[in-house]
Amino acid sequence: MLKTLYTRLTLGLFLLLLAVGLLYTFFSLYSLREYNASVNQELHRDLAKDLVADRNLVSEGELDRGALKELFALYMTINPSIEIYLLDLDGTILSYSADPAKIKRKQVSLEPIRRLMNDMDSYPVLGDDPRSHDRQKVFSVTPVPSVENPEGYLYVVLRGEEYDAAETMARGGQLVELSAWALIISLAVVMIAGLAVFRLLTRRLTLLTRLVEDFEHSDMSRQALQSTWRGRRPVVRDEIDYLGATFDDMASRIASQIELLTEKDAQRRQLVAQVSHDLRTPLASMQGYIESLKLRRDRLTAEEQDRFLDIALKEGRRLSRLVDELFELAALEAREKQPVPEPFPLAELVHDVVQKHGQEASTRQLELVVDGDPDLPLAYADLAMTERVLDNLIGNAIAYSPSESRIEVVFGQADGLPQVCVHDSGPGIPEEDLPHIFDPFYRGESSGGSGHAGLGLAIARRIMSLQGGDICVENLSSGGASFCIRLPVGPPE
């Protein structure tokens, strides 16, 4: 029950209002008591002086003890709410109108008496209550027999014990009842208003929770994002809207990543199947020729034995090259093999690579030419990796170009960056194969039986990506394909 935010907010509001109500009641009662004391002392500040004057307590400059006893007896009967005490100049109680059995003090402090006599407008001033060792009450006081010739003080406690008892009985229950009802009604009204406000505030959180739950229990594909927060509230107005919009973005990224993982998983399955096929083919061929050579050695001529060995050796080399390419691609994908970029003249590297492939091109009766602007800006890349890419592109061009055709290696600038393009005279690349030409193990119809495993271009693209460069392909209008690489001229900013 307490797991929902709305319930917790409701409970928190109730406890907060209860605490505020109790504090308000306490301070109200305290303030009311102080206010009543001030009013009572202000109304009766001259009571002691009036008693002396009205009851003729002073005769010929002396305090009339008999009149004082009559005053005590009279006020104990007709006005028990006040208590009258006669004090000497030290504050010792000489006589009083109260019940002797309830008097606890023999002396009261003179400090409050002097403070009130010095400033009769300072309210409230509390003095010692003779009926208690620690209680204080408002009072009225006057020197007797006179201010000029004081022999003591007439000390009148304005709210005596009888008054307190009567007030407690008459007003205590009613005040508590009124305070309780006021507290209950205030709590009820504020709770209803607070619940309405909380409902408005948490309604959107509830909606967002449902969106999250629906997405959690779905397949987390893009079809599961038909109901979004932005679809309901296109304008971000507060933190809840921002949270909802952020969830939309997060859910969209999760869906994209799941689709990418699904695609990668399918590619992985296809890669495993293709690797298995490409590894099995040269291995089976090599195994077959070696077994034939072993079983039929005595019936094969020396030329046939050499031919069988040459074929097995060729297939072994093919298998070794495929394994090397697999390890190289895996290292690049895992970023275990990182480029070490440095500035170098691209034109010199192109000439070196073309010269390295010259013998192979001549053997296949191909014309391998190089042309371009020697004043290229220095390329900023890994020299060995760039050479690896050029080797792959020129090697592919030689493999796919027919005899007595021309292969051109052209270097120049494109958008201020050094660029190298390899134009071959082969059959070109079908348009449906162009988007996949750099995928691992992809071989279109034009690959024929070249024996290539389809990893060279994937390695080339990964190398260019790691170096911050680019590689692209297009078909030439005159026939053949054109592969171009573009290299940066400095480190990324």
XYZ file of C-alpha atoms in Angstrom:
493
model
C 0.000 0.000 0.000
C 2.879 2.375 0.803
C 4.767 1.495 -2.370
C 3.077 4.100 -4.555
C 4.325 7.671 -4.655
C 0.784 9.019 -4.288
C 0.257 7.099 -1.017
C 3.590 8.221 0.383
C 2.883 11.837 -0.506
C -0.531 11.559 1.158
C 0.941 10.090 4.337
C 3.702 12.702 4.355
C 1.184 15.512 3.930
C -0.979 14.146 6.759
C 1.953 13.889 9.168
C 3.169 17.360 8.188
C -0.270 18.896 8.702
C -0.667 17.094 12.015
C 2.670 18.447 13.231
C 1.803 21.954 12.043
C -1.624 21.745 13.709
C -0.174 20.625 17.029
C 2.478 23.347 16.937
C -0.145 25.931 16.045
C -2.359 24.782 18.920
C 0.531 24.886 21.373
C 1.645 28.375 20.368
C -1.959 29.598 20.264
C -2.605 28.417 23.822
C 0.688 29.880 24.999
C 0.004 33.207 23.287
C -3.544 33.279 24.671
C -2.261 32.683 28.191
C 0.302 35.476 27.840
C -2.333 37.782 26.392
C -4.812 37.084 29.214
C -2.083 37.677 31.786
C -1.193 41.025 30.201
C -4.816 42.131 30.034
C -5.510 41.035 33.609
C -2.468 42.847 34.994
C -3.206 45.993 33.004
C -6.827 46.108 34.199
C -5.864 45.567 37.844
C -2.523 47.306 38.087
C -3.864 49.795 40.668
C -5.901 47.222 42.617
C -3.510 47.127 45.579
C -3.435 50.938 45.815
C -7.237 51.133 45.553
C -7.667 48.544 48.312
C -5.490 50.624 50.635
C -7.459 53.759 49.847
C -10.969 52.271 49.810
C -10.638 50.127 52.903
C -8.809 52.832 54.983
C -5.916 50.542 55.696
C -3.680 53.510 56.605
C -4.640 55.712 59.573
C -2.463 58.608 60.703
C 0.469 57.285 58.693
C 0.278 53.821 60.205
C -1.019 50.532 58.760
C -4.288 49.546 60.452
C -3.841 45.839 61.191
C -7.436 45.365 62.179
C -8.737 46.810 58.924
C -6.291 44.596 57.075
C -7.672 41.461 58.779
C -11.202 42.532 57.889
C -10.049 42.992 54.264
C -8.575 39.484 54.230
C -11.764 37.968 55.592
C -13.963 39.951 53.215
C -12.099 39.040 50.026
C -11.790 35.373 50.954
C -15.586 35.355 50.955
C -16.684 37.689 48.124
C -13.741 37.494 45.696
C -11.726 34.281 46.037
C -10.096 34.854 42.613
C -7.488 37.130 44.187
C -5.132 36.530 47.075
C -3.805 39.350 49.284
C -0.450 39.210 51.086
C 1.295 41.653 53.385
C 5.057 41.660 52.902
C 7.852 43.383 54.795
C 10.621 45.258 53.011
C 12.582 42.014 52.524
C 9.673 40.182 50.872
C 8.840 38.050 53.900
C 5.152 37.177 54.104
C 3.656 38.674 57.281
C -0.023 37.854 56.750
C -2.349 36.768 53.970
C -5.908 36.064 52.917
C -5.304 32.531 51.603
C -5.693 29.145 53.257
C -2.649 28.740 55.551
C -2.381 25.028 54.744
C -1.647 25.807 51.089
C 1.041 28.440 51.570
C 4.397 27.009 50.412
C 6.615 30.093 50.560
C 7.654 32.270 53.462
C 9.181 34.883 51.248
C 8.724 36.181 47.690
C 11.273 37.796 45.393
C 11.310 41.587 45.400
C 12.885 41.892 41.924
C 9.553 41.598 40.000
C 7.891 43.926 42.535
C 10.480 46.654 42.027
C 10.391 46.186 38.243
C 6.613 46.681 38.119
C 6.697 49.627 40.505
C 9.396 51.299 38.406
C 7.378 50.835 35.203
C 3.665 50.242 35.718
C 3.152 49.892 31.936
C 5.368 46.824 31.411
C 3.105 43.806 30.972
C 3.096 41.088 31.933
C 5.392 41.023 34.961
C 5.196 37.723 36.825
C 5.895 37.437 40.518
C 6.291 34.512 42.902
C 3.152 32.574 43.820
C 3.253 31.829 47.581
C 1.213 28.679 46.936
C 4.041 27.116 44.863
C 7.794 26.863 44.959
C 8.220 27.429 41.227
C 4.999 28.934 39.830
C 4.722 32.654 38.977
C 1.639 34.807 38.371
C 0.606 38.357 37.534
C 0.106 40.648 40.504
C -0.635 44.174 41.745
C 1.458 45.825 44.477
C 1.729 49.055 46.460
C 3.972 50.215 49.344
C 2.295 50.534 52.747
C 1.607 52.641 54.670
C 2.866 55.032 51.956
C 5.385 55.458 49.219
C 7.244 58.089 51.246
C 7.350 55.935 54.387
C 7.197 52.277 53.294
C 7.120 49.591 55.931
C 6.189 46.807 53.537
C 4.091 45.950 50.512
C 0.488 44.971 49.865
C 0.988 42.131 47.353
C -2.147 41.017 45.454
C -1.993 37.859 43.288
C -4.552 38.516 40.561
C -5.178 34.914 39.493
C -5.216 32.846 42.601
C -5.655 29.136 42.968
C -9.412 29.419 43.125
C -9.431 31.336 39.872
C -7.188 28.779 38.151
C -9.366 25.898 39.299
C -12.552 27.604 38.183
C -11.078 28.575 34.828
C -9.796 25.042 34.244
C -13.201 23.557 34.988
C -15.201 26.149 33.050
C -13.012 26.644 30.016
C -10.610 23.714 29.847
C -12.971 21.218 28.301
C -14.500 23.735 25.934
C -11.125 25.067 24.793
C -9.768 21.599 24.191
C -12.901 20.659 22.294
C -12.789 23.799 20.146
C -9.090 23.319 19.469
C -9.611 19.684 18.541
C -12.466 20.513 16.169
C -10.483 23.353 14.605
C -7.523 21.040 14.121
C -9.652 18.252 12.641
C -11.498 20.566 10.240
C -8.273 22.263 9.146
C -6.609 18.918 8.560
C -9.580 17.644 6.584
C -9.794 20.714 4.346
C -6.071 20.869 3.672
C -5.883 17.103 3.132
C -8.635 17.204 0.519
C -6.964 20.107 -1.261
C -3.569 18.409 -0.993
C -4.899 15.110 -2.346
C -6.390 16.913 -5.322
C -3.104 18.690 -6.006
C -1.104 15.475 -5.569
C -3.439 13.677 -7.945
C -2.799 16.326 -10.577
C 0.960 16.142 -9.987
C 1.245 12.350 -9.908
C -1.142 11.701 -12.783
C 1.600 12.285 -15.329
C 4.040 10.192 -13.304
C 1.488 7.376 -13.368
C 1.199 7.763 -17.136
C 4.974 7.704 -17.503
C 5.153 4.585 -15.305
C 2.651 2.845 -17.577
C 4.681 3.779 -20.642
C 7.809 2.317 -19.029
C 5.975 -0.860 -18.008
C 4.455 -1.290 -21.474
C 7.879 -0.912 -23.063
C 9.434 -3.274 -20.516
C 6.909 -6.019 -21.270
C 7.133 -5.534 -25.040
C 9.739 -6.898 -27.438
C 11.459 -3.457 -27.254
C 11.303 -3.029 -31.000
C 10.343 0.131 -32.856
C 6.784 -1.158 -33.110
C 6.611 -0.914 -29.311
C 7.231 2.858 -29.500
C 3.880 3.696 -31.024
C 2.769 5.299 -27.734
C 5.334 7.892 -26.637
C 5.449 10.731 -24.140
C 6.073 13.309 -26.866
C 3.006 12.024 -28.675
C 0.892 13.015 -25.662
C 2.805 16.131 -24.580
C 4.876 17.529 -27.451
C 6.016 20.590 -25.456
C 8.423 20.157 -22.514
C 7.162 22.329 -19.641
C 8.707 20.888 -16.481
C 10.913 18.140 -15.067
C 8.296 15.409 -15.586
C 7.968 16.298 -19.271
C 11.760 16.316 -19.534
C 11.879 12.872 -17.885
C 9.254 11.570 -20.301
C 11.068 12.980 -23.337
C 14.329 11.496 -22.044
C 12.628 8.112 -21.690
C 11.421 8.378 -25.301
C 14.987 8.983 -26.460
C 16.311 6.174 -24.279
C 13.646 3.748 -25.500
C 14.388 4.706 -29.094
C 18.103 4.061 -28.553
C 17.340 0.729 -26.871
C 15.116 -0.287 -29.788
C 17.811 0.762 -32.270
C 20.473 -1.155 -30.358
C 18.276 -4.250 -30.169
C 17.665 -4.080 -33.908
C 21.394 -3.601 -34.439
C 22.159 -6.543 -32.153
C 19.622 -8.657 -34.013
C 21.212 -7.688 -37.297
C 24.690 -8.295 -35.911
C 23.602 -11.674 -34.602
C 22.297 -12.601 -38.045
C 25.556 -11.399 -39.565
C 27.487 -13.384 -36.973
C 25.579 -16.536 -37.877
C 26.160 -15.876 -41.534
C 29.818 -15.113 -40.834
C 30.284 -18.369 -38.947
C 28.616 -20.299 -41.736
C 30.683 -18.516 -44.394
C 33.920 -18.947 -42.437
C 33.181 -22.622 -42.019
C 32.576 -22.946 -45.763
C 35.629 -20.944 -46.787
C 37.871 -22.821 -44.381
C 36.465 -26.196 -45.372
C 36.882 -25.670 -49.128
C 40.682 -25.255 -49.321
C 41.167 -27.716 -46.473
C 39.117 -30.395 -48.236
C 40.884 -29.749 -51.536
C 44.314 -29.908 -49.919
C 43.362 -33.072 -48.006
C 41.999 -34.732 -51.167
C 45.121 -34.155 -53.268
C 47.426 -35.314 -50.476
C 45.384 -38.494 -49.944
C 45.371 -39.146 -53.687
C 49.106 -38.639 -53.788
C 49.597 -41.082 -50.916
C 47.280 -43.760 -52.297
C 48.389 -43.531 -55.964
C 52.030 -42.520 -55.653
C 53.297 -45.635 -57.435
C 50.894 -45.097 -60.353
C 51.471 -41.316 -60.797
C 54.177 -39.842 -62.923
C 56.605 -37.345 -61.504
C 54.794 -34.520 -63.312
C 51.437 -35.563 -61.849
C 52.903 -35.798 -58.360
C 54.385 -32.304 -58.722
C 51.031 -31.000 -59.956
C 49.206 -32.546 -56.975
C 51.745 -31.041 -54.581
C 51.500 -27.627 -56.254
C 47.696 -27.654 -55.917
C 47.868 -28.742 -52.255
C 50.464 -26.055 -51.562
C 48.280 -23.425 -53.285
C 45.267 -24.407 -51.218
C 47.386 -24.344 -48.056
C 48.532 -20.826 -48.849
C 44.934 -19.834 -49.541
C 43.916 -21.284 -46.191
C 46.763 -19.486 -44.428
C 45.812 -16.187 -46.073
C 42.193 -16.618 -45.022
C 43.174 -17.354 -41.418
C 45.481 -14.335 -41.365
C 42.692 -12.118 -42.689
C 40.284 -13.460 -40.100
C 42.704 -12.678 -37.291
C 43.431 -9.251 -38.751
C 39.749 -8.341 -39.070
C 39.035 -9.611 -35.537
C 41.907 -7.522 -34.138
C 40.645 -4.428 -35.952
C 37.061 -4.946 -34.818
C 38.191 -5.453 -31.198
C 40.490 -2.393 -31.478
C 43.414 -4.547 -30.443
C 45.277 -3.216 -33.460
C 45.354 0.561 -33.321
C 46.822 2.889 -35.959
C 49.902 4.964 -35.152
C 49.355 8.010 -37.369
C 52.191 10.151 -38.668
C 52.555 12.639 -41.522
C 53.955 11.143 -44.736
C 53.964 11.938 -48.493
C 51.158 9.912 -50.031
C 52.562 10.153 -53.586
C 55.755 8.286 -52.627
C 53.763 5.522 -50.938
C 51.565 5.100 -54.028
C 54.604 4.786 -56.311
C 56.177 2.202 -53.986
C 53.026 0.063 -53.861
C 52.500 0.245 -57.639
C 56.120 -0.779 -58.228
C 55.643 -3.721 -55.836
C 52.674 -5.005 -57.913
C 54.319 -4.332 -61.287
C 55.646 -7.862 -61.779
C 52.273 -9.450 -61.035
C 50.544 -7.083 -63.473
C 53.065 -7.882 -66.191
C 52.594 -11.608 -65.632
C 48.844 -11.157 -66.200
C 49.520 -8.924 -69.227
C 48.060 -5.818 -67.544
C 49.188 -2.237 -67.900
C 49.561 -0.726 -64.426
C 50.020 3.052 -64.569
C 50.163 5.724 -61.877
C 49.404 9.411 -62.295
C 48.593 12.399 -60.106
C 49.675 15.643 -58.515
C 53.011 15.224 -56.697
C 52.369 18.378 -54.601
C 49.848 16.726 -52.326
C 49.587 17.805 -48.684
C 51.094 15.348 -46.255
C 48.674 12.633 -45.213
C 48.284 11.969 -41.492
C 47.727 8.222 -41.059
C 49.376 4.922 -40.237
C 51.836 4.237 -43.041
C 51.735 0.435 -42.808
C 47.940 0.282 -42.583
C 47.547 2.616 -45.557
C 49.944 0.453 -47.551
C 47.822 -2.566 -46.565
C 44.716 -0.878 -48.005
C 46.456 0.070 -51.266
C 47.832 -3.484 -51.601
C 44.306 -4.840 -51.285
C 42.763 -2.420 -53.795
C 45.486 -2.864 -56.423
C 45.532 -6.638 -55.855
C 41.764 -6.814 -56.405
C 42.047 -4.694 -59.537
C 44.679 -7.069 -60.933
C 42.549 -10.107 -60.002
C 39.364 -8.822 -61.668
C 40.785 -7.084 -64.770
C 40.974 -9.058 -68.013
C 44.280 -9.577 -69.776
C 45.669 -6.762 -71.949
C 43.611 -4.158 -70.069
C 44.645 -1.075 -68.143
C 44.670 -0.313 -64.408
C 45.088 3.298 -63.343
C 46.194 4.488 -59.900
C 45.457 8.218 -59.595
C 46.242 10.408 -56.607
C 45.109 13.980 -56.023
C 42.996 16.127 -53.711
C 39.300 16.047 -52.857
C 37.867 18.729 -50.580
C 41.413 19.646 -49.539
C 42.263 16.064 -48.480
C 44.710 13.682 -50.204
C 42.941 10.974 -52.198
C 43.948 7.849 -54.099
C 41.689 6.111 -56.638
C 42.227 2.710 -58.278
C 40.393 2.301 -61.626
C 40.239 -1.217 -63.047
C 38.932 -2.554 -66.354
C 36.939 -5.413 -64.914
C 33.232 -6.184 -65.287
C 32.249 -3.624 -62.649
C 30.019 -4.226 -59.651
C 26.283 -4.878 -59.967
C 24.225 -2.070 -58.482
C 22.571 -4.419 -55.995
C 26.012 -5.413 -54.675
C 27.391 -1.902 -54.144
C 25.800 -1.340 -50.662
C 27.317 -4.636 -49.430
C 30.686 -4.604 -51.099
C 32.504 -3.793 -47.839
C 30.678 -6.397 -45.732
C 32.774 -9.340 -44.491
C 32.630 -12.439 -46.738
C 30.376 -10.669 -49.228
C 31.030 -11.818 -52.781
C 28.729 -10.815 -55.579
C 28.198 -12.541 -58.863
C 31.200 -10.769 -60.363
C 33.588 -12.446 -57.935
C 33.293 -15.688 -59.808
C 35.852 -18.227 -58.796
C 38.600 -15.804 -57.885
C 39.207 -17.584 -54.616
C 38.950 -14.433 -52.525
C 37.164 -14.850 -49.203
C 35.613 -11.386 -49.189
C 37.579 -10.046 -46.197
C 39.993 -7.679 -47.925
C 37.505 -4.850 -48.483
C 36.052 -5.265 -44.988
C 39.577 -4.923 -43.568
C 40.207 -1.883 -45.771
C 37.031 -0.144 -44.569
C 37.837 -0.855 -40.916
C 41.378 0.493 -41.324
C 40.121 3.688 -42.948
C 37.521 4.130 -40.208
C 40.131 3.762 -37.462
C 42.350 6.329 -39.178
C 39.560 8.875 -39.570
C 39.553 8.441 -43.319
C 37.044 7.193 -45.846
C 36.709 4.599 -48.594
C 34.081 4.461 -51.345
C 33.360 2.673 -54.604
C 31.548 3.453 -57.834
C 31.217 2.012 -61.307
C 32.920 3.845 -64.161
C 30.892 4.857 -67.180
C 33.597 3.372 -69.409
C 33.407 0.054 -67.565
C 35.123 -1.289 -64.520
C 35.039 -0.104 -60.921
C 36.769 2.734 -59.080
C 37.809 2.440 -55.426
C 38.896 5.675 -53.700
C 40.405 6.306 -50.276
C 40.644 9.696 -48.622
C 43.031 10.391 -45.741
C 43.123 13.133 -43.107
C 45.885 15.767 -43.068
C 46.039 16.134 -39.282
C 44.815 14.668 -35.997
C 41.092 15.038 -35.250
C 40.201 18.176 -33.272
